Coordinates of C-alpha atoms in Angstrom, one line a residue:
X1 CA 20.8 39.5 -32.8
X2 CA 17.8 37.4 -34.4
X3 CA 17.1 33.9 -34.4
X4 CA 18.0 31.6 -37.5
X5 CA 16.2 29.0 -35.8
X6 CA 12.9 28.0 -37.4
X7 CA 11.3 27.2 -33.0
X8 CA 8.9 25.4 -32.5
X9 CA 7.0 28.2 -31.5
X10 CA 8.2 30.4 -34.3
X11 CA 8.0 33.5 -32.0
X12 CA 9.2 32.2 -28.6
X13 CA 12.6 31.5 -28.1
X14 CA 12.3 28.4 -26.0
X15 CA 15.7 28.8 -22.5
X16 CA 19.2 28.5 -24.0
X17 CA 20.7 25.8 -22.4
X18 CA 24.9 26.0 -21.9
X19 CA 25.9 23.0 -20.1
X20 CA 24.7 19.7 -19.1
X21 CA 25.5 16.6 -16.2
X22 CA 23.6 14.3 -14.2
X23 CA 19.5 14.9 -14.0
X24 CA 20.2 18.9 -14.4
X25 CA 20.1 21.4 -17.4
X26 CA 21.7 25.2 -16.8
X27 CA 20.4 27.7 -18.7
X28 CA 22.3 31.0 -20.2
X29 CA 20.5 32.9 -17.3
X30 CA 21.8 31.1 -14.5
X31 CA 18.5 28.0 -14.0
X32 CA 19.3 24.5 -12.8
X33 CA 16.6 22.8 -14.4
X34 CA 15.9 19.3 -12.9
X35 CA 15.3 16.7 -16.2
X36 CA 12.4 14.5 -14.7
X37 CA 11.6 14.1 -18.3
X38 CA 15.0 13.5 -20.1
X39 CA 13.9 15.9 -22.9
X40 CA 11.5 13.4 -24.3
X41 CA 11.9 10.1 -21.4
X42 CA 15.0 10.1 -23.8
X43 CA 18.3 10.5 -21.2
X44 CA 17.5 7.6 -19.7
X45 CA 21.8 7.8 -17.8
X46 CA 21.2 11.7 -17.2
X47 CA 23.6 14.1 -19.2
X48 CA 27.4 14.6 -19.4
X49 CA 28.8 10.6 -18.9
X50 CA 32.2 10.5 -19.7
X51 CA 31.6 6.5 -20.6
X52 CA 29.6 7.7 -23.9
X53 CA 31.6 10.3 -24.5
X54 CA 35.0 7.8 -24.3
X55 CA 33.3 5.0 -26.8
X56 CA 31.9 7.8 -29.5
X57 CA 35.7 9.5 -29.5
X58 CA 36.9 6.2 -30.0
X59 CA 33.9 5.4 -32.6
X60 CA 35.6 8.8 -34.7
X61 CA 39.5 7.1 -34.5
X62 CA 38.1 4.5 -36.5
X63 CA 35.2 5.0 -38.8
X64 CA 32.8 8.1 -38.7
X65 CA 30.7 7.2 -41.4
X66 CA 29.9 4.5 -43.9
X67 CA 27.0 3.3 -46.7
X68 CA 25.9 0.0 -45.0
X69 CA 24.6 -0.9 -48.0
X70 CA 28.2 -1.5 -49.1
X71 CA 29.4 -1.9 -46.3
X72 CA 29.7 -2.8 -42.1
X73 CA 31.5 -1.7 -38.8
X74 CA 31.6 -4.2 -36.1
X75 CA 29.5 -1.3 -33.7
X76 CA 26.9 -2.5 -36.0
X77 CA 27.2 -6.1 -35.3
X78 CA 27.7 -5.2 -31.7
X79 CA 24.7 -3.5 -30.9
X80 CA 22.5 -5.6 -33.6
X81 CA 24.2 -8.8 -32.2
X82 CA 23.1 -7.9 -28.8
X83 CA 19.3 -6.9 -29.4
X84 CA 18.7 -10.1 -30.6
X85 CA 20.6 -12.3 -27.7
X86 CA 18.2 -9.9 -25.3
X87 CA 15.2 -11.5 -26.8
X88 CA 16.8 -14.7 -26.4
X89 CA 16.6 -15.0 -29.8
X90 CA 13.1 -14.8 -30.8
X91 CA 13.4 -11.5 -32.8
X92 CA 16.4 -12.9 -35.4
X93 CA 17.2 -9.4 -37.3
X94 CA 18.1 -5.5 -36.0
X95 CA 17.4 -2.8 -39.0
X96 CA 19.4 0.2 -37.4
X97 CA 18.0 4.0 -38.3
X98 CA 18.3 7.3 -37.3
X99 CA 15.0 7.9 -35.4
X100 CA 12.0 6.2 -33.8
X101 CA 10.3 7.2 -36.8
X102 CA 12.3 6.1 -39.6
X103 CA 11.6 2.5 -37.0
X104 CA 8.1 3.1 -37.4
X105 CA 8.6 4.0 -41.6
X106 CA 10.3 1.1 -41.8
X107 CA 8.6 -1.6 -40.1
X108 CA 5.8 -0.5 -42.4
X109 CA 7.5 -1.3 -45.2
X110 CA 8.6 -4.8 -44.1
X111 CA 5.3 -5.6 -43.0
X112 CA 4.1 -5.0 -46.5
X113 CA 7.3 -7.0 -48.1
X114 CA 6.9 -10.0 -46.1
X115 CA 3.6 -10.7 -47.8
X116 CA 4.9 -10.7 -51.0
X117 CA 8.0 -13.1 -49.7
X118 CA 5.3 -16.0 -49.2
X119 CA 5.4 -18.7 -51.1
X120 CA 2.9 -17.9 -52.2
X121 CA 2.3 -14.2 -52.2
X122 CA -0.4 -12.4 -50.6
X123 CA -0.6 -8.8 -52.3
X124 CA -3.5 -8.0 -51.2
X125 CA -2.5 -7.1 -47.7
X126 CA -2.2 -3.4 -47.9
X127 CA -4.2 -2.4 -45.1
X128 CA -2.4 -1.3 -41.0
X129 CA -5.0 -1.1 -38.3
X130 CA -3.5 0.7 -34.9
X131 CA -5.7 2.4 -32.1
X132 CA -6.7 5.8 -32.0
X133 CA -4.8 8.4 -29.4
X134 CA -1.7 7.1 -30.5
X135 CA 0.9 8.4 -32.3
X136 CA 4.0 6.9 -33.8
X137 CA 6.0 9.3 -35.4
X138 CA 5.4 12.7 -37.8
X139 CA 6.7 11.7 -41.1
X140 CA 3.7 11.2 -43.4
X141 CA 3.7 7.4 -43.7
X142 CA 4.3 7.2 -39.4
X143 CA 1.8 9.8 -39.4
X144 CA -0.7 8.1 -41.3
X145 CA -0.4 5.2 -38.8
X146 CA -0.7 7.1 -35.7
X147 CA -3.9 8.5 -34.5
X148 CA -3.9 11.9 -32.7
X149 CA -6.8 14.6 -34.3
X150 CA -4.5 17.5 -33.8
X151 CA -1.3 16.5 -35.0
X152 CA -3.1 15.2 -38.5
X153 CA -5.6 17.4 -38.8
X154 CA -4.4 20.3 -41.2
X155 CA -1.9 16.8 -43.2
X156 CA -5.1 14.1 -43.4
X157 CA -5.5 15.5 -46.4
X158 CA -2.0 13.8 -48.0
X159 CA -2.3 11.3 -45.5
X160 CA -2.5 7.5 -46.8
X161 CA -5.4 5.7 -46.2
X162 CA -4.8 2.1 -45.8
X163 CA -4.7 3.1 -41.9
X164 CA -7.7 2.5 -39.3
X165 CA -8.0 3.3 -35.8
X166 CA -9.6 1.0 -32.7
X167 CA -10.3 2.3 -29.7
X168 CA -7.0 1.9 -27.4
X169 CA -6.5 0.7 -24.0
X170 CA -7.6 3.3 -21.6
X171 CA -9.7 2.0 -18.7
X172 CA -9.8 5.2 -16.6
X173 CA -11.6 6.8 -18.5
X174 CA -12.8 3.2 -21.2
X175 CA -14.1 1.2 -18.8
X176 CA -17.6 0.4 -18.1
X177 CA -18.9 1.0 -14.3
X178 CA -18.8 -2.7 -13.2
X179 CA -17.3 -3.6 -15.8
X180 CA -14.5 -5.9 -15.4
X181 CA -10.9 -6.7 -16.9
X182 CA -11.8 -10.0 -18.9
X183 CA -14.5 -8.3 -19.8
X184 CA -12.7 -5.2 -21.0
X185 CA -10.1 -7.2 -22.8
X186 CA -12.7 -9.0 -24.9
X187 CA -14.3 -6.3 -25.7
X188 CA -11.9 -4.1 -26.8
X189 CA -10.6 -7.8 -28.5
X190 CA -14.0 -7.5 -30.4
X191 CA -13.3 -4.3 -32.1
X192 CA -10.2 -5.8 -33.4
X193 CA -12.3 -8.2 -35.1
X194 CA -15.0 -6.6 -35.8
X195 CA -12.5 -4.1 -37.9
X196 CA -10.6 -6.8 -39.5
X197 CA -13.4 -7.5 -40.6
X198 CA -14.9 -4.6 -41.8
X199 CA -11.4 -4.2 -44.1
X200 CA -11.5 -7.3 -45.0
X201 CA -9.5 -9.8 -43.0
X202 CA -7.3 -10.9 -45.6
X203 CA -6.2 -6.6 -46.4
X204 CA -4.7 -6.2 -43.3
X205 CA -0.6 -6.4 -42.7
X206 CA -1.0 -5.2 -38.7
X207 CA -2.0 -3.8 -35.8
X208 CA 0.2 -1.3 -34.5
X209 CA 0.3 -0.2 -30.6
X210 CA 2.6 1.1 -28.2
X211 CA 3.0 -1.2 -26.3
X212 CA 2.5 1.8 -23.5
X213 CA 1.1 4.9 -24.6
X214 CA 3.7 7.4 -24.5
X215 CA 2.6 11.1 -24.9
X216 CA -0.2 10.5 -26.5
X217 CA -2.6 9.3 -24.1
X218 CA -0.9 9.8 -21.3
X219 CA 1.8 6.5 -19.9
X220 CA -1.2 3.7 -20.0
X221 CA -0.5 0.4 -18.7
X222 CA -2.3 -2.2 -20.8
X223 CA -4.7 -3.8 -18.7
X224 CA -3.6 -8.0 -18.3
X225 CA -4.4 -9.7 -20.6
X226 CA -4.9 -7.7 -23.4
X227 CA -1.7 -7.8 -25.5
X228 CA -2.1 -11.6 -25.7
X229 CA -6.1 -11.1 -26.5
X230 CA -5.0 -8.6 -29.6
X231 CA -2.5 -11.1 -30.7
X232 CA -4.8 -13.9 -31.2
X233 CA -6.7 -11.6 -33.2
X234 CA -4.2 -10.5 -35.6
X235 CA -2.9 -14.6 -35.8
X236 CA -6.9 -16.2 -36.4
X237 CA -6.2 -13.9 -40.0
X238 CA -2.4 -13.8 -40.2
X239 CA -1.6 -9.9 -39.9
X240 CA 1.6 -9.0 -37.6
X241 CA 1.6 -7.3 -34.5
X242 CA 4.1 -4.2 -34.7
X243 CA 4.7 -3.1 -31.2
X244 CA 6.5 0.6 -30.8
X245 CA 8.6 0.7 -28.2
X246 CA 9.9 4.2 -29.3
X247 CA 9.0 5.6 -26.1
X248 CA 8.6 2.8 -23.4
X249 CA 11.4 0.3 -24.6
X250 CA 14.8 0.1 -23.6
X251 CA 14.1 -0.3 -19.8
X252 CA 12.1 3.0 -18.9
X253 CA 9.2 0.5 -18.0
X254 CA 11.7 -2.0 -16.3
X255 CA 11.7 -4.0 -18.5
X256 CA 14.6 -4.3 -21.4
X257 CA 11.8 -4.4 -23.3
X258 CA 8.5 -3.8 -22.2
X259 CA 6.6 -6.4 -24.2
X260 CA 8.5 -8.8 -21.9
X261 CA 6.1 -7.4 -18.9
X262 CA 2.9 -8.3 -21.4
X263 CA 3.5 -12.1 -22.5
X264 CA 3.5 -11.7 -25.9
X265 CA 6.8 -12.3 -29.0
X266 CA 6.1 -8.8 -31.3
X267 CA 6.4 -9.6 -35.3
X268 CA 8.4 -6.7 -35.8
X269 CA 9.1 -3.7 -32.8
X270 CA 10.2 -0.1 -33.0
X271 CA 12.7 1.3 -31.0
X272 CA 14.9 4.3 -30.2
X273 CA 15.3 6.7 -27.2
X274 CA 16.3 4.5 -24.4
X275 CA 18.4 2.9 -26.9
X276 CA 21.6 5.9 -27.5
X277 CA 20.1 7.7 -24.8
X278 CA 20.5 10.4 -26.3
X279 CA 23.7 11.0 -27.2
X280 CA 23.3 10.4 -31.3
X281 CA 19.9 9.8 -33.1
X282 CA 19.6 5.8 -32.7
X283 CA 16.9 3.4 -33.5
X284 CA 16.3 0.6 -34.8
X285 CA 13.7 -1.8 -35.9
X286 CA 13.4 -5.5 -34.6
X287 CA 12.7 -8.3 -37.1
X288 CA 10.9 -11.3 -35.3
X289 CA 11.9 -14.8 -36.5
X290 CA 8.4 -15.0 -38.6
X291 CA 9.2 -12.3 -41.1
X292 CA 12.3 -12.6 -41.1
X293 CA 13.3 -15.8 -42.5
X294 CA 10.2 -15.5 -45.1
X295 CA 12.4 -12.8 -46.1
X296 CA 15.9 -14.4 -45.7
X297 CA 13.8 -17.3 -48.2
X298 CA 12.8 -15.3 -50.7
X299 CA 14.2 -12.4 -52.0
X300 CA 17.3 -12.0 -49.6
X301 CA 17.2 -8.2 -49.0
X302 CA 14.8 -5.3 -47.9
X303 CA 13.1 -3.0 -50.2
X304 CA 14.4 0.2 -47.6
X305 CA 17.6 2.1 -47.7
X306 CA 18.2 4.9 -45.7
X307 CA 21.3 7.9 -45.5
X308 CA 22.6 7.1 -42.5
X309 CA 21.3 4.3 -41.7
X310 CA 23.8 1.7 -39.1
X311 CA 25.7 4.7 -39.1
X312 CA 29.5 4.2 -36.7
X313 CA 28.7 6.7 -34.4
X314 CA 24.9 5.8 -33.4
X315 CA 26.0 2.4 -33.0
X316 CA 28.9 2.8 -30.7
X317 CA 26.8 5.5 -28.5
X318 CA 24.4 2.8 -28.5
X319 CA 26.7 0.0 -27.2
X320 CA 27.6 2.4 -24.6
X321 CA 24.8 2.9 -23.4
X322 CA 23.5 -0.4 -23.1
X323 CA 26.8 -1.5 -21.5
X324 CA 26.3 1.2 -18.5
X325 CA 22.5 0.1 -18.1
X326 CA 24.1 -3.6 -17.7
X327 CA 27.3 -2.8 -15.3
X328 CA 25.9 -0.3 -13.5
X329 CA 21.8 -2.9 -12.5
X330 CA 19.6 -0.4 -13.6
X331 CA 17.4 -2.0 -14.1
X332 CA 17.2 -3.1 -11.1
X333 CA 17.3 0.4 -10.2
X334 CA 13.9 1.4 -12.5
X335 CA 12.2 -1.0 -10.9
X336 CA 12.9 -0.5 -7.5
X337 CA 12.4 3.6 -7.9
X338 CA 10.0 3.5 -10.6
X339 CA 6.9 2.1 -7.5
X340 CA 8.5 4.7 -4.6
X341 CA 7.6 7.8 -7.6
X342 CA 4.5 5.7 -8.8
X343 CA 3.5 6.1 -5.2
X344 CA 4.1 9.2 -3.8
X345 CA 2.6 10.5 -6.8
X346 CA -0.6 9.6 -6.0
X347 CA 0.1 10.5 -1.8
X348 CA 0.6 13.6 -2.8
X349 CA -1.0 14.4 -5.6
X350 CA -3.5 12.2 -6.1
X351 CA -6.6 13.8 -4.3
X352 CA -5.9 17.3 -5.9
X353 CA -8.8 18.3 -7.5
X354 CA -7.5 19.0 -10.4
X355 CA -6.2 15.5 -10.9
X356 CA -7.7 12.6 -11.8
X357 CA -5.7 10.3 -13.1
X358 CA -1.9 9.2 -11.5
X359 CA -0.7 6.1 -13.4
X360 CA 2.3 4.3 -14.9
X361 CA 4.8 1.9 -14.4
X362 CA 8.4 1.7 -14.0
X363 CA 10.5 5.1 -14.8
X364 CA 7.8 6.2 -16.9
X365 CA 4.7 8.0 -15.2
X366 CA 1.6 10.2 -16.1
X367 CA -0.6 12.5 -14.4
X368 CA -4.1 13.6 -16.0
X369 CA -5.7 16.4 -15.6
X370 CA -9.5 17.0 -15.7
X371 CA -12.0 20.5 -14.5
X372 CA -14.0 18.3 -12.6
X373 CA -12.8 15.2 -10.7
X374 CA -16.3 13.7 -10.8
X375 CA -17.5 13.3 -14.0
X376 CA -13.8 13.1 -15.5
X377 CA -14.6 16.1 -17.9
X378 CA -11.2 17.5 -19.6
X379 CA -9.8 21.3 -19.3
X380 CA -11.1 22.3 -22.9
X381 CA -7.9 22.4 -25.7
X382 CA -7.8 26.2 -25.6
X383 CA -7.2 26.3 -22.3
X384 CA -3.1 25.0 -23.1
X385 CA -3.1 23.6 -19.8
X386 CA -0.2 20.6 -20.2
X387 CA 1.2 23.0 -21.8
X388 CA 1.1 25.8 -18.9
X389 CA 2.0 23.3 -17.0
X390 CA 5.2 22.8 -18.6
X391 CA 6.1 26.4 -18.8
X392 CA 5.2 27.2 -15.2
X393 CA 7.4 24.2 -14.3
X394 CA 11.0 26.0 -15.6
X395 CA 10.8 29.0 -14.3
X396 CA 12.5 29.8 -11.7
X397 CA 10.9 29.2 -9.0
X398 CA 10.2 25.6 -9.5
X399 CA 13.3 24.5 -12.3
X400 CA 12.1 21.6 -13.1
X401 CA 10.7 19.8 -16.9
X402 CA 8.4 17.0 -17.5
X403 CA 6.8 16.0 -20.7
X404 CA 3.1 18.5 -21.7
X405 CA 0.6 15.8 -23.5
X406 CA -2.7 17.7 -25.0
X407 CA -6.2 15.4 -26.7
X408 CA -6.1 12.3 -25.1
X409 CA -9.5 12.5 -23.6
X410 CA -10.4 12.4 -27.2
X411 CA -8.2 13.9 -29.7
X412 CA -8.9 17.3 -29.1
X413 CA -9.3 17.5 -25.4
X414 CA -7.4 16.3 -22.4
X415 CA -4.0 17.6 -21.1
X416 CA -1.0 15.0 -19.3
X417 CA 2.1 15.6 -18.4
X418 CA 4.8 12.5 -18.1
X419 CA 7.2 12.5 -15.4
X420 CA 10.4 10.1 -16.7
X421 CA 13.8 10.6 -15.3
X422 CA 17.0 8.7 -15.9
X423 CA 17.2 4.9 -15.1
X424 CA 20.2 5.9 -12.7
X425 CA 17.6 8.0 -10.2
X426 CA 17.9 7.4 -6.4
X427 CA 15.0 7.9 -4.2
X428 CA 16.4 11.3 -2.6
X429 CA 16.0 12.3 -6.5
X430 CA 12.3 10.9 -6.3
X431 CA 11.4 13.1 -3.3
X432 CA 13.2 16.3 -4.8
X433 CA 11.0 15.6 -8.3
X434 CA 7.1 15.0 -6.3
X435 CA 8.8 18.1 -3.9
X436 CA 8.9 20.3 -7.4
X437 CA 5.7 18.8 -9.1
X438 CA 3.5 19.8 -6.3
X439 CA 5.2 22.8 -6.3
X440 CA 4.1 23.3 -10.0
X441 CA 0.0 21.8 -9.7
X442 CA -0.3 24.3 -7.1
X443 CA 1.5 27.4 -8.5
X444 CA -0.9 26.3 -11.7
X445 CA -4.5 25.4 -10.0
X446 CA -4.1 26.4 -6.1
X447 CA -3.5 23.8 -3.1
X448 CA -5.8 21.4 -2.6

């Protein structure tokens, strides 16, 4: 029977998953694939957890759907309270949506509205500054905020023109020879300051950045002091700091919020993937005190709504997932197993002739592939290296799923794969992951 599904590659049907359990995905042809990517760094509890399913069923027995502008439900109140309390009250309000992209859209609107709600409204604030090789979602607004050349390319003529981009924090490729971390941070801060000046500091709503970069750069932890320096530039000009933690947040890097390790508090924060662990489509915008108080004193409302905001099933799912992360002490496990994963990857693959960098934090790691280890020359985009590694991993002799990413070097060329397993991973699981990943690398590139 012909396929009616519009696949990512229209004529290529991907493996059909008929069952999932724990760390494994079972295909209709009998493969048991170890899900070392958590899908897209989503399935942070693994698959088929009975506690989450029970919570979903319990919510279905109460209320399946309400329209949030008209009503609220206990599950929405509970997850919002949990999230604000998890920040010590630094983030005061929570707007619950169905995806990370939707959370980004809401953050851009919220940033704009904030400046219109001030006692002396700043209507000229219409611009955003983001970073190259970044990704913030695939709707027109969020894609316009992102800085990934290939994903933007065909849509460029219909994207908003009020976003400009500066360099990412990418020491592997961008730190100069002999340059220290403090000097590098200073140079990036000067670049951001120069961009504020170029577009007019009084026109900028916010600087938007992933706290720890995802697939379009490959799990790059910020250099110490980077986000403090970026926030200082924003504060100097009265602009907001928006941190995108859709992929890196909710425990992925070892703390519930990735910004906790950076010594900054954002004005707006987006979360999604680890919030509901894939059991329901759910994301959220967390609103800092500065913004929340301005809206409360102003119009008292947010000029934005969505049909499925605050969806009861999604909220109940998020509540259950976050209770499991807390009760099973999974953040401590991320902090314990993450360094072990990084250590094994570096020991087993760091010297491979086609791996230029092994980097990450928590259970969020990437391998960057290079054609030449000395010059860091990337493979040309046409070679499709990242996708080739991903596809090879799915073959029956390897049976492991990793996340491919491309364009990391310059927006077009440069390949990585990410490893982002579930938070309840064991030491033995990590050893299995590294064994299988090593087998995949050797199959694609040849042994060292």
